[in-house]
Structures are given as C-alpha cells and as structure tokens.
Tab-separated table of C-alpha atoms in Angstrom:
chain	number	residue	atom	x	y	z
N	1	MET	CA	-133.963	-51.499	-74.970
N	2	SER	CA	-137.550	-50.506	-75.924
N	3	GLU	CA	-138.022	-53.921	-77.538
N	4	LEU	CA	-137.564	-55.757	-74.237
N	5	PRO	CA	-140.811	-57.140	-72.714
N	6	GLY	CA	-142.594	-54.650	-70.453
N	7	ILE	CA	-143.378	-55.828	-66.881
N	8	VAL	CA	-145.716	-54.292	-64.311
N	9	VAL	CA	-145.301	-55.010	-60.633
N	10	ASN	CA	-148.502	-55.049	-58.521
N	11	GLY	CA	-148.149	-54.229	-54.860
N	12	ALA	CA	-144.867	-52.402	-55.454
N	13	SER	CA	-144.511	-51.254	-51.839
N	14	GLY	CA	-144.594	-54.701	-50.335
N	15	ARG	CA	-141.584	-56.929	-49.495
N	16	MET	CA	-141.857	-58.924	-52.740
N	17	GLY	CA	-142.976	-55.879	-54.694
N	18	ARG	CA	-139.858	-53.951	-53.829
N	19	MET	CA	-137.696	-56.969	-54.696
N	20	LEU	CA	-139.476	-57.401	-58.035
N	21	VAL	CA	-139.101	-53.688	-58.882
N	22	LYS	CA	-135.361	-53.952	-58.271
N	23	LEU	CA	-134.974	-57.241	-60.169
N	24	VAL	CA	-137.001	-56.156	-63.193
N	25	SER	CA	-135.407	-52.759	-63.421
N	26	GLU	CA	-131.886	-54.353	-63.421
N	27	SER	CA	-132.801	-57.228	-65.736
N	28	PRO	CA	-131.163	-57.416	-69.211
N	29	ALA	CA	-134.159	-59.355	-70.391
N	30	ALA	CA	-137.082	-57.146	-69.373
N	31	ARG	CA	-138.066	-53.548	-68.600
N	32	LEU	CA	-140.099	-52.133	-65.798
N	33	VAL	CA	-143.016	-50.159	-67.300
N	34	GLY	CA	-145.426	-49.982	-64.430
N	35	ALA	CA	-145.745	-50.139	-60.641
N	36	LEU	CA	-149.201	-50.482	-59.044
N	37	GLU	CA	-150.565	-49.705	-55.592
N	38	ARG	CA	-153.986	-49.436	-54.098
N	39	PRO	CA	-155.904	-46.108	-54.348
N	40	GLY	CA	-154.880	-43.766	-51.538
N	41	HIS	CA	-151.494	-45.314	-50.992
N	42	ASP	CA	-148.713	-42.798	-50.128
N	43	TRP	CA	-146.640	-44.034	-53.045
N	44	VAL	CA	-149.197	-43.256	-55.717
N	45	GLY	CA	-147.844	-40.517	-58.003
N	46	GLN	CA	-144.250	-40.868	-56.831
N	47	ASP	CA	-141.413	-42.359	-58.896
N	48	VAL	CA	-141.136	-45.956	-57.664
N	49	GLY	CA	-137.401	-45.822	-57.379
N	50	GLU	CA	-137.548	-42.661	-55.272
N	51	ALA	CA	-140.367	-44.110	-53.161
N	52	MET	CA	-138.094	-47.056	-52.405
N	53	GLY	CA	-135.377	-44.655	-51.233
N	54	GLY	CA	-133.187	-44.914	-54.268
N	55	ALA	CA	-132.569	-43.318	-57.680
N	56	ALA	CA	-135.488	-42.420	-59.928
N	57	LEU	CA	-136.457	-45.168	-62.344
N	58	GLY	CA	-138.785	-43.104	-64.558
N	59	VAL	CA	-141.749	-45.197	-63.562
N	60	PRO	CA	-144.512	-43.494	-61.462
N	61	VAL	CA	-146.533	-45.575	-59.080
N	62	SER	CA	-150.137	-45.794	-60.285
N	63	ASP	CA	-153.457	-46.883	-58.924
N	64	ASP	CA	-154.909	-47.405	-62.427
N	65	PRO	CA	-154.170	-51.061	-63.532
N	66	LEU	CA	-155.323	-50.621	-67.133
N	67	GLU	CA	-153.261	-47.526	-67.649
N	68	ALA	CA	-150.174	-49.224	-66.064
N	69	MET	CA	-150.640	-52.343	-68.285
N	70	ALA	CA	-151.180	-50.512	-71.491
N	71	LYS	CA	-147.539	-50.841	-72.404
N	72	ALA	CA	-146.961	-54.151	-70.624
N	73	GLN	CA	-146.692	-57.761	-71.782
N	74	ALA	CA	-146.949	-59.156	-68.195
N	75	VAL	CA	-147.854	-58.198	-64.671
N	76	ILE	CA	-146.375	-59.886	-61.607
N	77	ASP	CA	-148.690	-60.007	-58.542
N	78	PHE	CA	-147.786	-60.954	-55.006
N	79	THR	CA	-150.588	-59.209	-53.101
N	80	ALA	CA	-153.869	-60.224	-51.482
N	81	PRO	CA	-156.518	-62.608	-52.757
N	82	ALA	CA	-159.165	-59.890	-53.460
N	83	ALA	CA	-156.674	-57.655	-55.263
N	84	THR	CA	-155.369	-60.519	-57.339
N	85	VAL	CA	-158.788	-61.701	-58.468
N	86	ALA	CA	-159.844	-58.176	-59.409
N	87	LEU	CA	-156.562	-57.684	-61.397
N	88	ALA	CA	-157.100	-60.938	-63.311
N	89	ASP	CA	-160.005	-59.598	-65.220
N	90	LEU	CA	-158.160	-56.364	-66.053
N	91	ALA	CA	-155.027	-58.286	-67.123
N	92	ALA	CA	-157.224	-60.327	-69.464
N	93	GLN	CA	-158.590	-57.095	-70.945
N	94	ALA	CA	-155.042	-55.794	-71.422
N	95	ARG	CA	-153.865	-59.194	-72.905
N	96	ALA	CA	-151.081	-59.186	-70.359
N	97	VAL	CA	-149.640	-62.407	-68.831
N	98	HIS	CA	-150.652	-62.482	-65.189
N	99	VAL	CA	-148.115	-64.129	-62.891
N	100	ILE	CA	-149.624	-64.850	-59.453
N	101	GLY	CA	-147.626	-65.612	-56.339
N	102	THR	CA	-150.489	-64.600	-54.041
N	103	THR	CA	-151.401	-67.180	-51.387
N	104	GLY	CA	-154.481	-67.685	-49.273
N	105	LEU	CA	-156.793	-68.008	-52.308
N	106	THR	CA	-160.157	-69.606	-51.670
N	107	ASP	CA	-161.865	-72.152	-54.005
N	108	ASP	CA	-164.143	-69.347	-55.237
N	109	ASP	CA	-161.041	-67.170	-55.973
N	110	ILE	CA	-159.450	-69.989	-58.009
N	111	THR	CA	-162.696	-70.566	-59.896
N	112	ARG	CA	-162.748	-66.808	-60.817
N	113	LEU	CA	-159.108	-67.017	-61.952
N	114	ALA	CA	-159.891	-70.047	-64.094
N	115	ALA	CA	-162.629	-68.037	-65.725
N	116	ALA	CA	-160.209	-65.202	-66.494
N	117	ALA	CA	-157.751	-67.766	-67.911
N	118	ARG	CA	-160.178	-68.528	-70.778
N	119	HIS	CA	-159.045	-65.198	-72.257
N	120	ALA	CA	-155.599	-64.624	-70.746
N	121	THR	CA	-152.437	-66.377	-69.826
N	122	ILE	CA	-152.345	-66.936	-66.032
N	123	ILE	CA	-149.358	-68.590	-64.295
N	124	ARG	CA	-150.094	-69.289	-60.687
N	125	ALA	CA	-147.957	-71.051	-58.071
N	126	GLY	CA	-147.824	-71.146	-54.306
N	127	ASN	CA	-144.078	-71.005	-54.654
N	128	MET	CA	-141.965	-69.808	-57.599
N	129	SER	CA	-138.624	-71.319	-56.666
N	130	LEU	CA	-136.992	-74.117	-58.698
N	131	GLY	CA	-136.091	-76.046	-55.537
N	132	VAL	CA	-139.592	-76.081	-54.157
N	133	ASN	CA	-141.083	-77.240	-57.496
N	134	LEU	CA	-138.517	-80.106	-57.549
N	135	LEU	CA	-139.605	-80.900	-53.985
N	136	VAL	CA	-143.210	-81.094	-55.162
N	137	GLN	CA	-142.304	-83.590	-57.799
N	138	LEU	CA	-140.348	-85.661	-55.313
N	139	THR	CA	-143.123	-85.607	-52.824
N	140	ARG	CA	-145.568	-86.938	-55.470
N	141	LYS	CA	-143.179	-89.770	-56.335
N	142	VAL	CA	-142.425	-90.809	-52.786
N	143	ALA	CA	-146.117	-90.710	-51.830
N	144	GLU	CA	-146.850	-92.942	-54.808
N	145	ALA	CA	-144.105	-95.398	-53.806
N	146	LEU	CA	-144.946	-95.623	-50.100
N	147	ASP	CA	-148.317	-96.960	-48.990
N	148	GLU	CA	-150.517	-95.792	-46.080
N	149	ALA	CA	-148.190	-97.525	-43.594
N	150	PHE	CA	-146.180	-94.360	-43.915
N	151	ASP	CA	-147.933	-91.342	-42.412
N	152	ILE	CA	-147.427	-88.003	-44.173
N	153	GLU	CA	-146.853	-84.778	-42.242
N	154	ILE	CA	-146.044	-81.420	-43.718
N	155	VAL	CA	-144.371	-78.908	-41.461
N	156	GLU	CA	-143.806	-75.278	-42.577
N	157	THR	CA	-142.043	-72.380	-40.923
N	158	HIS	CA	-142.346	-68.703	-41.885
N	159	HIS	CA	-141.794	-65.212	-40.543
N	160	LYS	CA	-144.068	-63.758	-37.936
N	161	HIS	CA	-145.746	-61.396	-40.418
N	162	LYS	CA	-147.213	-64.137	-42.709
N	163	VAL	CA	-151.051	-63.949	-42.470
N	164	ASP	CA	-152.120	-67.312	-43.992
N	165	ALA	CA	-151.651	-70.900	-42.854
N	166	PRO	CA	-150.892	-73.425	-44.075
N	167	SER	CA	-148.589	-71.692	-46.561
N	168	GLY	CA	-149.336	-71.945	-50.272
N	169	THR	CA	-146.187	-74.046	-50.618
N	170	ALA	CA	-147.408	-76.488	-47.913
N	171	LEU	CA	-150.669	-76.849	-49.744
N	172	MET	CA	-148.829	-77.526	-53.006
N	173	LEU	CA	-146.896	-80.240	-51.200
N	174	GLY	CA	-150.104	-81.655	-49.743
N	175	GLU	CA	-151.726	-81.747	-53.175
N	176	ALA	CA	-148.745	-83.560	-54.543
N	177	ALA	CA	-148.820	-86.126	-51.843
N	178	ALA	CA	-152.502	-86.666	-52.251
N	179	GLU	CA	-152.099	-87.088	-55.989
N	180	GLY	CA	-149.337	-89.649	-55.391
N	181	ARG	CA	-151.761	-91.570	-53.123
N	182	GLY	CA	-154.667	-91.141	-55.564
N	183	VAL	CA	-156.878	-89.317	-53.112
N	184	GLU	CA	-158.430	-85.818	-52.754
N	185	LEU	CA	-156.532	-83.618	-50.360
N	186	ASP	CA	-159.734	-82.059	-48.951
N	187	ARG	CA	-160.851	-85.485	-47.817
N	188	VAL	CA	-157.658	-86.462	-45.916
N	189	ALA	CA	-156.185	-83.145	-44.674
N	190	ASP	CA	-155.639	-82.582	-40.948
N	191	ARG	CA	-154.898	-78.835	-40.689
N	192	GLY	CA	-154.453	-78.591	-36.927
N	193	ARG	CA	-154.592	-80.551	-33.742
N	194	ASP	CA	-155.402	-79.357	-30.274
N	195	GLY	CA	-156.571	-81.126	-27.118
N	196	ILE	CA	-157.624	-84.729	-27.019
N	197	THR	CA	-157.796	-85.512	-30.689
N	198	GLY	CA	-157.565	-89.251	-30.615
N	199	ALA	CA	-155.227	-91.395	-32.603
N	200	ARG	CA	-154.124	-90.338	-36.091
N	201	THR	CA	-156.377	-91.474	-38.916
N	202	GLU	CA	-154.505	-93.759	-41.273
N	203	GLY	CA	-154.020	-92.196	-44.703
N	204	HIS	CA	-154.451	-88.620	-43.555
N	205	ILE	CA	-151.988	-85.860	-44.474
N	206	GLY	CA	-151.157	-83.551	-41.532
N	207	PHE	CA	-150.129	-79.865	-41.614
N	208	SER	CA	-148.339	-77.871	-38.997
N	209	ALA	CA	-147.504	-74.172	-39.277
N	210	ILE	CA	-144.784	-72.421	-37.293
N	211	ARG	CA	-144.510	-68.558	-37.285
N	212	GLY	CA	-141.700	-66.496	-35.845
N	213	GLY	CA	-138.857	-64.115	-36.474
N	214	ASP	CA	-137.740	-63.433	-40.039
N	215	VAL	CA	-137.742	-66.973	-41.477
N	216	VAL	CA	-138.049	-66.760	-45.243
N	217	GLY	CA	-139.537	-70.276	-45.579
N	218	GLU	CA	-138.785	-73.845	-44.570
N	219	HIS	CA	-140.833	-76.893	-45.595
N	220	ASP	CA	-140.437	-80.519	-44.496
N	221	VAL	CA	-142.418	-83.379	-45.876
N	222	ILE	CA	-142.174	-86.307	-43.421
N	223	PHE	CA	-143.040	-89.838	-44.384
N	224	ALA	CA	-143.162	-91.630	-41.032
N	225	GLY	CA	-143.225	-95.450	-40.984
N	226	THR	CA	-142.554	-98.061	-38.348
N	227	GLY	CA	-138.869	-97.931	-37.564
N	228	GLU	CA	-137.975	-95.404	-40.267
N	229	ARG	CA	-138.705	-91.988	-41.684
N	230	VAL	CA	-138.042	-90.336	-45.026
N	231	ILE	CA	-137.815	-86.523	-44.777
N	232	LEU	CA	-137.779	-84.223	-47.842
N	233	ARG	CA	-136.755	-80.631	-47.061
N	234	HIS	CA	-136.431	-77.256	-48.694
N	235	VAL	CA	-134.986	-74.183	-46.969
N	236	ALA	CA	-135.195	-70.747	-48.515
N	237	THR	CA	-132.752	-68.138	-47.237
N	238	ASP	CA	-133.395	-65.300	-49.720
N	239	ARG	CA	-136.722	-64.064	-51.053
N	240	ALA	CA	-134.937	-63.257	-54.316
N	241	ILE	CA	-135.529	-66.856	-55.425
N	242	PHE	CA	-139.271	-66.170	-55.628
N	243	ALA	CA	-138.762	-62.965	-57.514
N	244	ARG	CA	-136.422	-64.580	-60.021
N	245	GLY	CA	-138.821	-67.446	-60.544
N	246	ALA	CA	-141.758	-65.039	-61.066
N	247	LEU	CA	-139.747	-63.037	-63.671
N	248	LYS	CA	-138.821	-66.257	-65.439
N	249	ALA	CA	-142.512	-67.211	-65.467
N	250	ALA	CA	-143.500	-63.862	-66.849
N	251	LEU	CA	-141.041	-64.033	-69.763
N	252	TRP	CA	-142.001	-67.693	-70.458
N	253	GLY	CA	-145.709	-66.806	-70.605
N	254	ILE	CA	-145.426	-64.106	-73.244
N	255	GLY	CA	-146.819	-65.439	-76.478
N	256	ARG	CA	-148.501	-68.484	-74.823
N	257	LYS	CA	-152.071	-69.368	-75.515
N	258	PRO	CA	-154.656	-68.309	-72.901
N	259	GLY	CA	-154.953	-70.838	-70.066
N	260	SER	CA	-153.938	-71.693	-66.530
N	261	TYR	CA	-150.329	-72.630	-66.071
N	262	ASP	CA	-147.973	-73.221	-63.122
N	263	MET	CA	-144.242	-73.351	-62.420
N	264	MET	CA	-144.082	-77.015	-63.476
N	265	ASP	CA	-145.009	-75.833	-67.020
N	266	VAL	CA	-142.502	-72.978	-66.819
N	267	LEU	CA	-139.717	-75.292	-65.717
N	268	GLY	CA	-140.668	-78.152	-67.945
N	269	LEU	CA	-140.986	-80.610	-65.004
C-alpha cells in the first residue's frame, strides 16, 4: 500500500475537493497523503475524513503546502486562480505533478504557470472529462470542415454558484473552433450581447452563459448555416467524471518530463 503514488488534494473543503478526497482515499491505484486548505480555515488541523462528516482517514488538513507535498507525487487543484498560481511554484519545488482544474485563469496567470512548468509537470484543462475532450476534438474538425457560412455559437449552462463565465470548458471549445478555422479566438470572440448590437459579424464565435439551479454542466457548440444546423453537445450529470479524470491525469503525469500538458495528452487524443 505504501508504494502507491501519494496524492494531495488542494481545497479539500470545496465541492470538488471533497469528491477528490473520497475518490483518492478509495482508489486502489493511489493513496491520499495530504489535504490542503487556506490558513485560518476551520478544517485546518482536523482529520479530513472527520471534517467531511465521515470516518477518520489518518490525513490531517494542513495549511502548509510544502509539508503536505513532502510525501506526494502529485497534487490535484480545483481552487481559485491566485491559489493555483501560488501553489504551482511550490509544487515545482516539491517535484510534484500539479493537476489543475481551476478555471477563470487570466493570461498573466497562464504565463506564470508556463514558467513553473519549466521545472515541473503541470497538467491543466478547463474540463477533465473524457466526453468533453472528445467534444473538443470534434469541434475542431467540424470547424475546419465548415466555412464561415456557418456561424459558431457556444452555449454553456452551470449551477448558480459558478463564479466565472464563460466556463473554462466553453473557452476550450472556442479555442478548438478557432484553431479549426485558423484564427485567434481573442480576435473573433463575442462574449455577450445586450441592446442594439447590430448584425452578427461573419466569422465570429459567440458565447452565451446560463446560470441556475444545480446544473453540473451542459455545453452546446452550434454551427448555424442557411437552412441547417449542426449541434454538438455534452451533458454532465455527475461531478465525479471530473474527479476521475483528474486522478487519471495525476497518475499519468508521474515520471513525465517537466512541461505543460493537457487532457488531450493524458487521453492520447
């Protein structure tokens, strides 16, 4: 058992953090060796299993990343951009694979992560599910096949607590569509429409975000032409798909050379 790869979960008290703690602690392929929370959090110092309302897991919640990662081969991180960027440098020092599911990262954040990846293995994706990453590939191929006579709209729906829009997955899909068309997304993205906006600009990629209830995640990529539409869709009904994908990524990354990777690399797509 002690030879299994050690995994640390950052943001253990969050929705994804709790799911990851449960998944890793029950996994036959990995062991939970650390659980991280921000300084001052109520969980710090408690056994993470007991803090979650269950049986003790023998893993205390810590606010010291380097201490938590001392026995780890990987850390899984679904938190906030500032926390993720700060952890990247520490994960590099600890020589731990850093799996990032955090969304809402700025261009500056991504630049800083790329700098950390010169010394560490970083696997980052806006979505860790197999189905979504297949959808990304399909979006790229369809965008390449259909010219600008087909307008592209990306519509995403999430629960009311999500704080960023468009979702990381929607941006992944937008990037894939732009790559298929051979353009830069930043130059053709329409991220919101309100009031008298005028006619749609040919070749632009539109985004719409819906928030409400407890929706785990729904994404539609609409290719709208004259007299016909092609719609690619992914519906997530269980957050466990993201946790399973993240653990798969962590195990895949162990032993890899330093660098920036994504789920396409993990899945071999």
